[in-house]
Each structure stands twice: as C-alpha cells, then as structure tokens.
Amino acid sequence: MNAMSTHSFASIAVTVFLIAAAELVKAEDVTLQVGITGNNKLEGLQDPVTVAQMPEVSELLQAIADKPRNAAYIGQSLRGSGVDLASLVELDLLKPWNGGYAISFNYLTLEDHDLLVTTLAPFAESLAQSYRDRWAEFESVFSAYDIESVDTGELAYAVIGAMSLDWDGLDITADKDLRITANNLPGGRDFAIWAKEQSSERNVRELYWGSHNTVVDGIRFTTFGDHYSLPRLGLPDLLWSTSSRVAKIDGASRTLRISVYKALAPYYQDDFLRDAGAILSASREGGVTIDSIAESTAIDKDRAEAIFTLLMELQYVKRDKDSYVLAAPYFSFTDKPMTDAARELSWLLMDEWLDLNYSTVQARLELLTARKYGVPYRQLFTEIWHYLFGLTNRALVASGHFADPYAEERIGKGMIPFVFDADLLEFGTELSH
C-alpha cells in the first residue's frame, strides 16, 4: 500500500478543532468541550454540535455519561430547550440502552482522562524508547540541516513530534483502518462529533498533541504544543488573539465589530505573514540584515525592522553580531530530503509499534465511558492516538531528545513554533507497507 505518497490535510484540521471547540458550563468547575473531526455544513437543530452546545443538552449529556437515564428524566431535562429525545437519538448523541438511553458517540469524562493518562503512559514510554533506540540514525538525518543557530532538539520536536507522530500518525492509523475517520463514517456524514469534560483538575500540561496552523503564499506557520498554556505566543496564534480583541471593541455594535474585523484582518494577518514568511525564508539561506532584506524582498526598511523586532521577541530570529539568524526551525524545500528521511523512519517505527500494541491497548481501555455503551473502539481511536503521541512527545522531551517547550528561556511556554514550505508535507518517495 502506498501509504505515504500523499498527505491528508484533514489530520491537521483535527488538532485545530481541539482548540476551536466551544465550552459549555455544567457546574462551577466542570465544562463540556464539543467539537468535530471533519467538515460540518449542518446548521441549527439539524447540527449535532449546535444541539450538544445547548446548556440543557450539555448538562443532560454529562448526567447520562454518569449513568443511562430514562425517557422521563430526559424529557424533564430538555423542557423549554426546543429539542426532544427523538432529536438526540436521530443526531446520534443518544441511543436506547437497557430500557433507558446512553451516550452514543465519542465522549470522554474526567475519569476517562485519568484512565487514558494512567493506562497509556507506559505504552507511550515504549513507543518513545523505540525512537531512542534509533536516535543515532535520526541525528545523522538531522545533521543535513546546516543552520547552526537552530537547536537540533527543536528540529526533532517539529519533524518527529508534530509532522510525524501527529500528522503522519493520524494518516497511518487511518491507512491501517485502526480508526474511523471523517471519510468512512456510517450514514454518509462527513464529520464525527466528540465531547470532552473539562475542569481545573484536568491537567493537560506537557501533553504535546496540538498544532495550530495557517498558510500564506505557500508558507505554513505552525505552533505545536500542549493545550495547557494558552493562548500561545507564536504565529498564527498571536494574530488570532488580536482578532478576538478586535471582536470585543468597547461600545461597538456587533455589525461594527464584524466590519472592523473584515476591513483590518487582511493587513495584520495575511499581509504581515506574507512579509514575515519572506524574511524567514531569506534567513534560511544564512544571516541577513535589514538592508539586505529590504533590497531582496522589496519590503519597506522601516516595516522590515519592525517585523524583525517582533520576530526576535517571539524567538523566531536572533542577533548574531551585525546580522539576524534563525532561532526557530524554518524548513525550505531544500530540506525535503531530510524531513522525508526522518518521517519515513518514524513511519516504520509507528507501523511496527502499532502492530505489536494496538490490540493490547484496546483491551486496557474497555472501561472508557463510550466503550461501556458500545461505541466502536475505532471511533474513539483518534482521541486515544492523541493521548498516545502526546505522552510519547512528553517522554522524549523528558529524556532530552526533544527541546523543552517549558524551558526557562522560552518566551512562549508549552509550545515550540516552526515554519516551512507547505509543499514539504508531500512525500517525494513512495513506501509500501
């Protein structure tokens, strides 16, 4: 099977939804985060996400996750909400179960989170050890990157932790039919809904499992890290934070806020990233000055200086005598043989590990809430894989093989930024597995 000849960009969308999902309050310290994997064009009460986000439904789902409830309980809970039991069953949020109704989709309770972390930690350590055992080969591959100002631990974190364990990992688990994806759902729906209970007690610090991405002029800006330290001080997150503040202009009407955002966003988002990408791309070729950037890119000198100042504050570049050099990884198309080689080796390690451990992990997770109510394990495995590779990344950080996103000198805690030519993700070779 030519598993790596193309890359599924849907795998990147998965991690974006992990942040974009809505949070709804059930009690003082517990919320329900609801999101999807895939593409959702449904609206209103025909949309299971919209319905699950309704306060009455959110609280009901959390109650039913504790134990199945009967029709009378559900009807009372939904009174005045505009939805009824039949709607929740039709939307595949609930299903009949032993005379009552139970959860019918990928739902994780706080207890499920604890079970996943505790159960999967030793499995993640074994996966991490398979990388350590081959680390000399990875070091040989990464030696082809000729920018001494960029730490090899950051290269490994970006290429293995994000590109491979996250993005390629979602591809390999789909290709091996280990998880249900948005492309093979029953009923023709092109998205899968999930929900997770959240609280201040739910510690996701150092679970490095989420990438935030945007592409401008063929250059992808990525931050990769946990979802504990938010918002992130990197790109594109900093621009998203700016947008959220634009949307909260004091005293402005909703229509005015929307108009301000639409008028200004192209300037502080795409235009800025276009120039920042050009500067970082030029820096990949070696040390640059403001004068040389202004000459080679036609960016106004004052604007180039302002962008360099920000990129230096965000630790994308740093001063080296009279020039600027890269501090964060930038991968140009010339680095493709290196990234391909590292990802190919990583793919083989994941393939071997999954063959040995998938069934054993499944047997250990039969007490997950959704499994107790008959939700297929493959439907849960997208989230389970996030825990597995997030814990694996944590283990590789702890052993010093990856750079530490919480290092004292790092301005943006909990993540590491990197930038690359978007075409880099397409494999130049085909592997058969």
Short mmCIF file of C-alpha atoms in Angstrom, two decimals:
data_model
loop_
_atom_site.label_atom_id
_atom_site.label_comp_id
_atom_site.label_asym_id
_atom_site.label_seq_id
_atom_site.Cartn_x
_atom_site.Cartn_y
_atom_site.Cartn_z
CA MET A 1 0.00 0.00 0.00
CA ASN A 2 1.42 3.40 -0.96
CA ALA A 3 0.59 4.82 2.43
CA MET A 4 2.81 7.86 2.35
CA SER A 5 2.57 9.05 -1.25
CA THR A 6 0.09 11.77 -0.30
CA HIS A 7 -0.63 13.56 2.95
CA SER A 8 -4.11 14.01 4.37
CA PHE A 9 -4.51 17.62 5.46
CA ALA A 10 -7.62 16.58 7.39
CA SER A 11 -5.23 15.25 10.03
CA ILE A 12 -4.05 18.80 10.68
CA ALA A 13 -7.62 20.02 10.94
CA VAL A 14 -8.21 17.58 13.79
CA THR A 15 -5.87 19.47 16.10
CA VAL A 16 -7.29 22.87 15.14
CA PHE A 17 -10.74 21.74 16.22
CA LEU A 18 -9.32 20.78 19.59
CA ILE A 19 -8.91 24.49 20.31
CA ALA A 20 -11.76 25.95 18.27
CA ALA A 21 -14.45 23.85 20.00
CA ALA A 22 -16.99 25.55 22.24
CA GLU A 23 -17.01 25.20 26.01
CA LEU A 24 -20.26 24.99 27.93
CA VAL A 25 -20.69 25.22 31.68
CA LYS A 26 -22.39 22.43 33.61
CA ALA A 27 -21.30 23.30 37.11
CA GLU A 28 -18.90 25.70 38.76
CA ASP A 29 -15.76 23.81 37.80
CA VAL A 30 -16.81 21.41 35.01
CA THR A 31 -17.37 22.30 31.35
CA LEU A 32 -18.12 20.29 28.23
CA GLN A 33 -15.93 20.90 25.21
CA VAL A 34 -17.65 19.89 21.96
CA GLY A 35 -16.03 19.64 18.53
CA ILE A 36 -15.75 17.63 15.34
CA THR A 37 -13.28 15.82 13.16
CA GLY A 38 -14.02 16.53 9.50
CA ASN A 39 -16.25 19.11 7.81
CA ASN A 40 -19.66 20.13 9.11
CA LYS A 41 -22.09 22.06 6.91
CA LEU A 42 -25.17 21.40 9.02
CA GLU A 43 -26.88 24.25 10.84
CA GLY A 44 -29.37 24.87 13.62
CA LEU A 45 -31.15 21.94 15.22
CA GLN A 46 -30.02 19.67 12.36
CA ASP A 47 -26.43 20.08 13.58
CA PRO A 48 -25.44 17.78 16.45
CA VAL A 49 -22.67 20.17 17.53
CA THR A 50 -25.08 23.09 17.84
CA VAL A 51 -27.51 20.92 19.78
CA ALA A 52 -24.82 19.47 22.07
CA GLN A 53 -23.66 23.00 22.87
CA MET A 54 -27.08 24.00 24.20
CA PRO A 55 -26.84 24.34 28.01
CA GLU A 56 -29.75 21.98 28.63
CA VAL A 57 -28.31 19.31 26.34
CA SER A 58 -24.78 19.80 27.64
CA GLU A 59 -25.90 19.20 31.22
CA LEU A 60 -28.02 16.24 30.14
CA LEU A 61 -25.14 14.59 28.29
CA GLN A 62 -22.94 14.90 31.36
CA ALA A 63 -25.65 13.34 33.51
CA ILE A 64 -26.16 10.47 31.07
CA ALA A 65 -22.40 9.91 30.89
CA ASP A 66 -22.57 9.16 34.62
CA LYS A 67 -25.30 6.56 34.05
CA PRO A 68 -28.08 5.88 31.49
CA ARG A 69 -31.32 7.81 32.06
CA ASN A 70 -34.93 7.04 31.24
CA ALA A 71 -37.20 8.94 28.86
CA ALA A 72 -38.98 10.80 31.67
CA TYR A 73 -35.70 12.14 33.08
CA ILE A 74 -34.56 13.23 29.61
CA GLY A 75 -37.88 14.91 28.79
CA GLN A 76 -37.79 16.89 32.04
CA SER A 77 -34.16 17.93 31.43
CA LEU A 78 -34.95 19.17 27.90
CA ARG A 79 -38.09 21.13 28.84
CA GLY A 80 -38.04 24.52 27.14
CA SER A 81 -34.91 23.75 25.10
CA GLY A 82 -36.62 23.26 21.72
CA VAL A 83 -35.20 19.76 21.28
CA ASP A 84 -36.52 16.41 22.43
CA LEU A 85 -35.35 12.84 22.98
CA ALA A 86 -36.17 11.79 19.42
CA SER A 87 -33.92 14.57 18.10
CA LEU A 88 -30.98 13.47 20.23
CA VAL A 89 -31.37 9.88 19.03
CA GLU A 90 -31.66 10.98 15.40
CA LEU A 91 -28.49 13.06 15.78
CA ASP A 92 -26.65 10.02 17.19
CA LEU A 93 -25.99 11.74 20.51
CA LEU A 94 -28.04 9.17 22.44
CA LYS A 95 -29.22 5.61 21.84
CA PRO A 96 -31.55 3.16 23.58
CA TRP A 97 -29.76 1.16 26.27
CA ASN A 98 -31.23 -1.39 28.69
CA GLY A 99 -34.61 0.32 28.95
CA GLY A 100 -33.12 3.80 29.07
CA TYR A 101 -30.75 5.90 26.95
CA ALA A 102 -26.96 6.11 26.89
CA ILE A 103 -24.21 8.12 25.18
CA SER A 104 -23.83 7.15 21.50
CA PHE A 105 -20.68 9.00 20.39
CA ASN A 106 -17.06 9.74 21.32
CA TYR A 107 -17.46 11.19 24.81
CA LEU A 108 -14.70 11.44 27.43
CA THR A 109 -15.42 12.11 31.09
CA LEU A 110 -12.89 13.49 33.57
CA GLU A 111 -12.45 9.93 34.81
CA ASP A 112 -11.77 8.81 31.22
CA HIS A 113 -8.99 11.38 31.00
CA ASP A 114 -7.35 9.99 34.13
CA LEU A 115 -7.75 6.44 32.82
CA LEU A 116 -6.16 7.36 29.48
CA VAL A 117 -3.16 9.12 31.02
CA THR A 118 -2.51 6.38 33.58
CA THR A 119 -3.06 3.47 31.19
CA LEU A 120 -1.26 4.88 28.17
CA ALA A 121 1.82 6.33 29.89
CA PRO A 122 3.80 3.04 29.86
CA PHE A 123 2.77 2.33 26.27
CA ALA A 124 3.89 5.83 25.24
CA GLU A 125 7.19 5.22 27.02
CA SER A 126 7.70 2.06 24.97
CA LEU A 127 7.00 3.99 21.77
CA ALA A 128 9.40 6.72 22.87
CA GLN A 129 12.05 4.09 23.58
CA SER A 130 11.77 2.77 20.03
CA TYR A 131 12.82 6.25 18.87
CA ARG A 132 15.66 6.45 21.38
CA ASP A 133 16.94 3.09 20.15
CA ARG A 134 17.26 4.52 16.62
CA TRP A 135 18.31 8.02 17.66
CA ALA A 136 21.75 7.82 16.06
CA GLU A 137 20.01 7.42 12.71
CA PHE A 138 17.79 10.44 13.35
CA GLU A 139 20.82 12.51 14.38
CA SER A 140 22.55 11.54 11.14
CA VAL A 141 19.49 12.68 9.18
CA PHE A 142 19.19 15.99 11.05
CA SER A 143 22.89 16.74 10.52
CA ALA A 144 21.94 17.75 6.96
CA TYR A 145 20.31 20.91 8.38
CA ASP A 146 23.09 23.45 8.10
CA ILE A 147 21.75 26.28 10.29
CA GLU A 148 23.81 26.06 13.47
CA SER A 149 21.71 28.70 15.24
CA VAL A 150 18.70 26.32 15.35
CA ASP A 151 18.75 23.68 18.08
CA THR A 152 18.62 20.06 16.88
CA GLY A 153 16.14 19.31 19.66
CA GLU A 154 13.73 21.78 18.07
CA LEU A 155 14.20 20.14 14.66
CA ALA A 156 13.38 16.76 16.17
CA TYR A 157 10.37 18.14 18.05
CA ALA A 158 8.97 19.70 14.85
CA VAL A 159 9.69 16.86 12.42
CA ILE A 160 9.11 13.83 14.64
CA GLY A 161 6.73 15.22 17.27
CA ALA A 162 4.44 17.24 15.01
CA MET A 163 4.88 16.23 11.37
CA SER A 164 5.30 12.53 12.07
CA LEU A 165 3.72 11.40 15.35
CA ASP A 166 0.80 13.81 14.98
CA TRP A 167 0.09 14.35 11.28
CA ASP A 168 1.61 11.18 9.80
CA GLY A 169 0.40 9.21 12.82
CA LEU A 170 -3.18 10.13 12.02
CA ASP A 171 -2.57 9.06 8.43
CA ILE A 172 -1.01 5.71 9.29
CA THR A 173 -3.76 4.82 11.78
CA ALA A 174 -6.34 5.66 9.13
CA ASP A 175 -4.49 3.75 6.41
CA LYS A 176 -4.26 0.70 8.68
CA ASP A 177 -8.02 1.03 9.36
CA LEU A 178 -7.38 1.42 13.08
CA ARG A 179 -9.69 4.40 13.46
CA ILE A 180 -12.89 5.68 11.93
CA THR A 181 -12.26 8.91 10.05
CA ALA A 182 -14.47 11.57 8.57
CA ASN A 183 -14.08 9.79 5.22
CA ASN A 184 -15.65 6.48 6.24
CA LEU A 185 -18.49 7.34 8.62
CA PRO A 186 -21.79 5.47 8.51
CA GLY A 187 -24.78 7.32 7.11
CA GLY A 188 -22.76 9.46 4.73
CA ARG A 189 -21.94 12.15 7.32
CA ASP A 190 -18.53 13.72 6.66
CA PHE A 191 -17.68 14.56 10.25
CA ALA A 192 -17.52 12.85 13.63
CA ILE A 193 -18.60 14.66 16.78
CA TRP A 194 -16.71 14.34 20.06
CA ALA A 195 -17.04 15.84 23.51
CA LYS A 196 -14.70 16.07 26.50
CA GLU A 197 -15.41 17.12 30.04
CA GLN A 198 -13.04 19.82 31.29
CA SER A 199 -12.16 21.14 34.71
CA SER A 200 -9.35 22.89 36.52
CA GLU A 201 -8.38 19.43 37.81
CA ARG A 202 -7.90 18.05 34.29
CA ASN A 203 -4.18 18.54 33.76
CA VAL A 204 -3.12 18.52 30.11
CA ARG A 205 0.20 20.26 30.78
CA GLU A 206 3.02 18.64 28.78
CA LEU A 207 0.66 16.56 26.64
CA TYR A 208 2.20 17.82 23.39
CA TRP A 209 -0.56 16.95 20.93
CA GLY A 210 -1.90 20.09 19.23
CA SER A 211 -0.78 22.06 16.16
CA HIS A 212 -2.18 25.45 15.18
CA ASN A 213 -1.58 26.34 11.53
CA THR A 214 -2.12 28.86 8.80
CA VAL A 215 -0.71 29.11 5.26
CA VAL A 216 0.09 32.31 3.38
CA ASP A 217 1.78 32.30 -0.04
CA GLY A 218 2.74 28.65 0.33
CA ILE A 219 4.44 29.11 3.71
CA ARG A 220 2.92 27.37 6.74
CA PHE A 221 3.23 28.92 10.19
CA THR A 222 2.80 26.34 12.96
CA THR A 223 2.87 26.22 16.72
CA PHE A 224 2.89 22.77 18.31
CA GLY A 225 2.42 22.02 21.98
CA ASP A 226 0.02 21.28 24.79
CA HIS A 227 -3.36 22.87 25.43
CA TYR A 228 -2.48 23.94 28.95
CA SER A 229 -0.55 27.14 28.21
CA LEU A 230 -2.97 29.15 26.10
CA PRO A 231 -3.09 31.45 24.26
CA ARG A 232 0.24 30.78 22.58
CA LEU A 233 2.85 33.45 21.96
CA GLY A 234 3.60 32.41 18.40
CA LEU A 235 2.28 32.58 14.86
CA PRO A 236 -0.53 32.29 13.89
CA ASP A 237 -1.90 32.30 17.46
CA LEU A 238 -0.84 35.87 18.19
CA LEU A 239 -2.89 37.06 15.23
CA TRP A 240 -5.89 35.01 16.37
CA SER A 241 -5.65 36.71 19.77
CA THR A 242 -5.60 40.06 18.01
CA SER A 243 -8.75 39.11 16.12
CA SER A 244 -10.54 38.17 19.34
CA ARG A 245 -9.74 41.59 20.74
CA VAL A 246 -10.95 43.32 17.60
CA ALA A 247 -14.23 41.45 18.04
CA LYS A 248 -14.61 42.95 21.54
CA ILE A 249 -14.35 46.65 20.79
CA ASP A 250 -15.85 48.52 23.72
CA GLY A 251 -19.16 50.15 22.91
CA ALA A 252 -19.27 48.86 19.33
CA SER A 253 -22.26 47.09 17.86
CA ARG A 254 -21.94 43.58 16.52
CA THR A 255 -22.17 44.79 12.91
CA LEU A 256 -19.45 47.39 13.51
CA ARG A 257 -17.16 44.80 15.12
CA ILE A 258 -17.64 42.50 12.14
CA SER A 259 -16.95 45.36 9.71
CA VAL A 260 -13.78 46.38 11.57
CA TYR A 261 -12.51 42.81 11.58
CA LYS A 262 -13.17 42.26 7.86
CA ALA A 263 -11.51 45.56 6.94
CA LEU A 264 -8.41 45.23 9.15
CA ALA A 265 -7.71 41.48 9.28
CA PRO A 266 -6.08 41.26 5.82
CA TYR A 267 -3.49 43.82 6.93
CA TYR A 268 -2.48 42.37 10.28
CA GLN A 269 -2.90 38.74 9.22
CA ASP A 270 -2.09 37.81 5.61
CA ASP A 271 -0.07 40.91 4.73
CA PHE A 272 2.03 40.60 7.86
CA LEU A 273 2.57 36.85 7.45
CA ARG A 274 3.46 37.33 3.79
CA ASP A 275 6.31 39.67 4.80
CA ALA A 276 7.29 37.59 7.83
CA GLY A 277 7.45 34.49 5.64
CA ALA A 278 9.65 36.23 3.09
CA ILE A 279 12.01 37.37 5.86
CA LEU A 280 12.25 33.93 7.43
CA SER A 281 12.70 32.27 4.04
CA ALA A 282 15.61 34.59 3.28
CA SER A 283 17.05 33.92 6.73
CA ARG A 284 17.08 30.19 5.94
CA GLU A 285 19.86 30.94 3.45
CA GLY A 286 22.07 32.49 6.15
CA GLY A 287 22.48 35.65 8.18
CA VAL A 288 20.63 38.69 6.86
CA THR A 289 20.45 42.39 7.67
CA ILE A 290 17.54 44.79 7.49
CA ASP A 291 19.17 46.45 4.47
CA SER A 292 19.65 43.16 2.63
CA ILE A 293 16.07 42.09 3.36
CA ALA A 294 14.67 45.40 2.19
CA GLU A 295 16.67 45.06 -1.04
CA SER A 296 15.89 41.40 -1.77
CA THR A 297 12.20 41.39 -0.79
CA ALA A 298 11.15 44.99 -1.59
CA ILE A 299 9.78 45.28 1.96
CA ASP A 300 9.99 48.83 3.25
CA LYS A 301 13.03 49.19 5.52
CA ASP A 302 11.09 50.55 8.50
CA ARG A 303 8.49 47.80 8.13
CA ALA A 304 11.23 45.16 7.87
CA GLU A 305 12.83 46.48 11.05
CA ALA A 306 9.50 46.36 12.91
CA ILE A 307 8.87 42.78 11.76
CA PHE A 308 12.39 41.72 12.72
CA THR A 309 11.86 43.24 16.17
CA LEU A 310 8.68 41.21 16.66
CA LEU A 311 10.20 38.00 15.26
CA MET A 312 13.13 38.44 17.64
CA GLU A 313 10.77 38.98 20.62
CA LEU A 314 8.91 35.80 19.62
CA GLN A 315 12.24 33.93 19.26
CA TYR A 316 11.95 33.15 15.55
CA VAL A 317 15.23 35.01 14.87
CA LYS A 318 18.11 36.34 16.96
CA ARG A 319 21.00 38.74 16.56
CA ASP A 320 24.41 37.41 15.56
CA LYS A 321 26.83 40.34 15.54
CA ASP A 322 25.61 42.60 12.72
CA SER A 323 23.05 40.23 11.20
CA TYR A 324 19.95 38.22 12.06
CA VAL A 325 19.91 34.41 12.04
CA LEU A 326 17.17 31.84 12.54
CA ALA A 327 16.35 30.77 16.10
CA ALA A 328 13.27 28.66 15.32
CA PRO A 329 13.21 25.96 12.64
CA TYR A 330 12.41 27.03 9.09
CA PHE A 331 12.23 24.19 6.57
CA SER A 332 12.59 25.14 2.93
CA PHE A 333 12.06 22.79 0.01
CA THR A 334 15.81 22.11 0.02
CA ASP A 335 15.26 20.41 3.40
CA LYS A 336 12.73 17.98 1.96
CA PRO A 337 15.14 15.02 1.64
CA MET A 338 15.96 15.44 5.34
CA THR A 339 12.35 15.72 6.54
CA ASP A 340 11.27 12.86 4.27
CA ALA A 341 14.02 10.60 5.61
CA ALA A 342 13.17 11.34 9.24
CA ARG A 343 9.44 10.86 8.63
CA GLU A 344 9.99 7.62 6.72
CA LEU A 345 11.99 6.14 9.60
CA SER A 346 9.39 7.38 12.08
CA TRP A 347 6.59 5.87 9.97
CA LEU A 348 8.28 2.48 10.12
CA LEU A 349 8.63 2.74 13.91
CA MET A 350 4.96 3.66 14.32
CA ASP A 351 3.92 0.86 11.97
CA GLU A 352 5.85 -1.74 13.97
CA TRP A 353 4.66 -0.38 17.31
CA LEU A 354 1.00 -0.36 16.29
CA ASP A 355 1.19 -3.93 15.04
CA LEU A 356 2.55 -5.02 18.41
CA ASN A 357 0.44 -2.89 20.76
CA TYR A 358 -2.88 -1.83 19.23
CA SER A 359 -4.90 -4.81 20.48
CA THR A 360 -3.31 -4.73 23.93
CA VAL A 361 -4.09 -1.03 24.35
CA GLN A 362 -7.68 -1.67 23.27
CA ALA A 363 -8.11 -4.37 25.91
CA ARG A 364 -6.86 -1.98 28.61
CA LEU A 365 -9.35 0.74 27.66
CA GLU A 366 -12.62 -1.19 27.68
CA LEU A 367 -13.73 0.80 30.77
CA LEU A 368 -13.91 4.07 28.85
CA THR A 369 -17.40 5.53 29.16
CA ALA A 370 -18.19 5.33 25.45
CA ARG A 371 -16.91 1.74 25.25
CA LYS A 372 -19.19 0.67 28.09
CA TYR A 373 -22.10 1.83 25.93
CA GLY A 374 -20.96 0.09 22.78
CA VAL A 375 -19.34 2.95 20.85
CA PRO A 376 -16.82 1.26 18.48
CA TYR A 377 -13.21 1.45 19.66
CA ARG A 378 -12.12 2.59 16.20
CA GLN A 379 -14.46 5.57 16.60
CA LEU A 380 -12.55 6.57 19.76
CA PHE A 381 -9.05 5.94 18.48
CA THR A 382 -8.46 9.41 17.02
CA GLU A 383 -8.58 10.81 20.54
CA ILE A 384 -6.72 7.83 22.00
CA TRP A 385 -3.90 8.34 19.47
CA HIS A 386 -3.65 11.99 20.57
CA TYR A 387 -3.06 10.82 24.13
CA LEU A 388 -0.53 8.24 22.94
CA PHE A 389 1.60 10.56 20.85
CA GLY A 390 1.15 13.47 23.28
CA LEU A 391 2.55 11.30 26.07
CA THR A 392 5.27 9.99 23.74
CA ASN A 393 6.35 13.54 22.97
CA ARG A 394 6.37 14.29 26.70
CA ALA A 395 8.65 11.30 27.28
CA LEU A 396 11.06 12.39 24.54
CA VAL A 397 11.19 15.90 25.99
CA ALA A 398 11.88 14.45 29.45
CA SER A 399 14.79 12.36 28.13
CA GLY A 400 16.32 15.36 26.35
CA HIS A 401 15.77 14.08 22.80
CA PHE A 402 13.33 16.91 22.08
CA ALA A 403 13.70 20.56 23.06
CA ASP A 404 11.71 21.53 26.16
CA PRO A 405 8.66 23.74 25.45
CA TYR A 406 8.79 24.85 29.10
CA ALA A 407 12.49 25.76 29.15
CA GLU A 408 13.15 28.79 31.33
CA GLU A 409 14.44 30.90 28.44
CA ARG A 410 11.40 30.26 26.24
CA ILE A 411 9.00 33.21 25.99
CA GLY A 412 6.09 31.11 24.68
CA LYS A 413 5.60 28.32 27.21
CA GLY A 414 4.09 24.96 26.33
CA MET A 415 4.81 25.06 22.61
CA ILE A 416 7.55 25.44 20.01
CA PRO A 417 6.98 27.36 16.76
CA PHE A 418 8.28 26.40 13.35
CA VAL A 419 7.73 27.49 9.74
CA PHE A 420 8.01 25.56 6.49
CA ASP A 421 7.21 25.48 2.80
CA ALA A 422 3.76 23.89 2.71
CA ASP A 423 4.69 21.55 -0.17
CA LEU A 424 7.22 19.93 2.15
CA LEU A 425 4.47 17.67 3.52
CA GLU A 426 4.06 15.80 0.24
CA PHE A 427 6.38 12.81 0.21
CA GLY A 428 8.87 12.65 -2.63
CA THR A 429 9.08 8.87 -2.43
CA GLU A 430 6.53 6.10 -2.09
CA LEU A 431 6.78 3.45 0.57
CA SER A 432 4.94 0.13 0.52
CA HIS A 433 3.83 -1.30 3.85
#
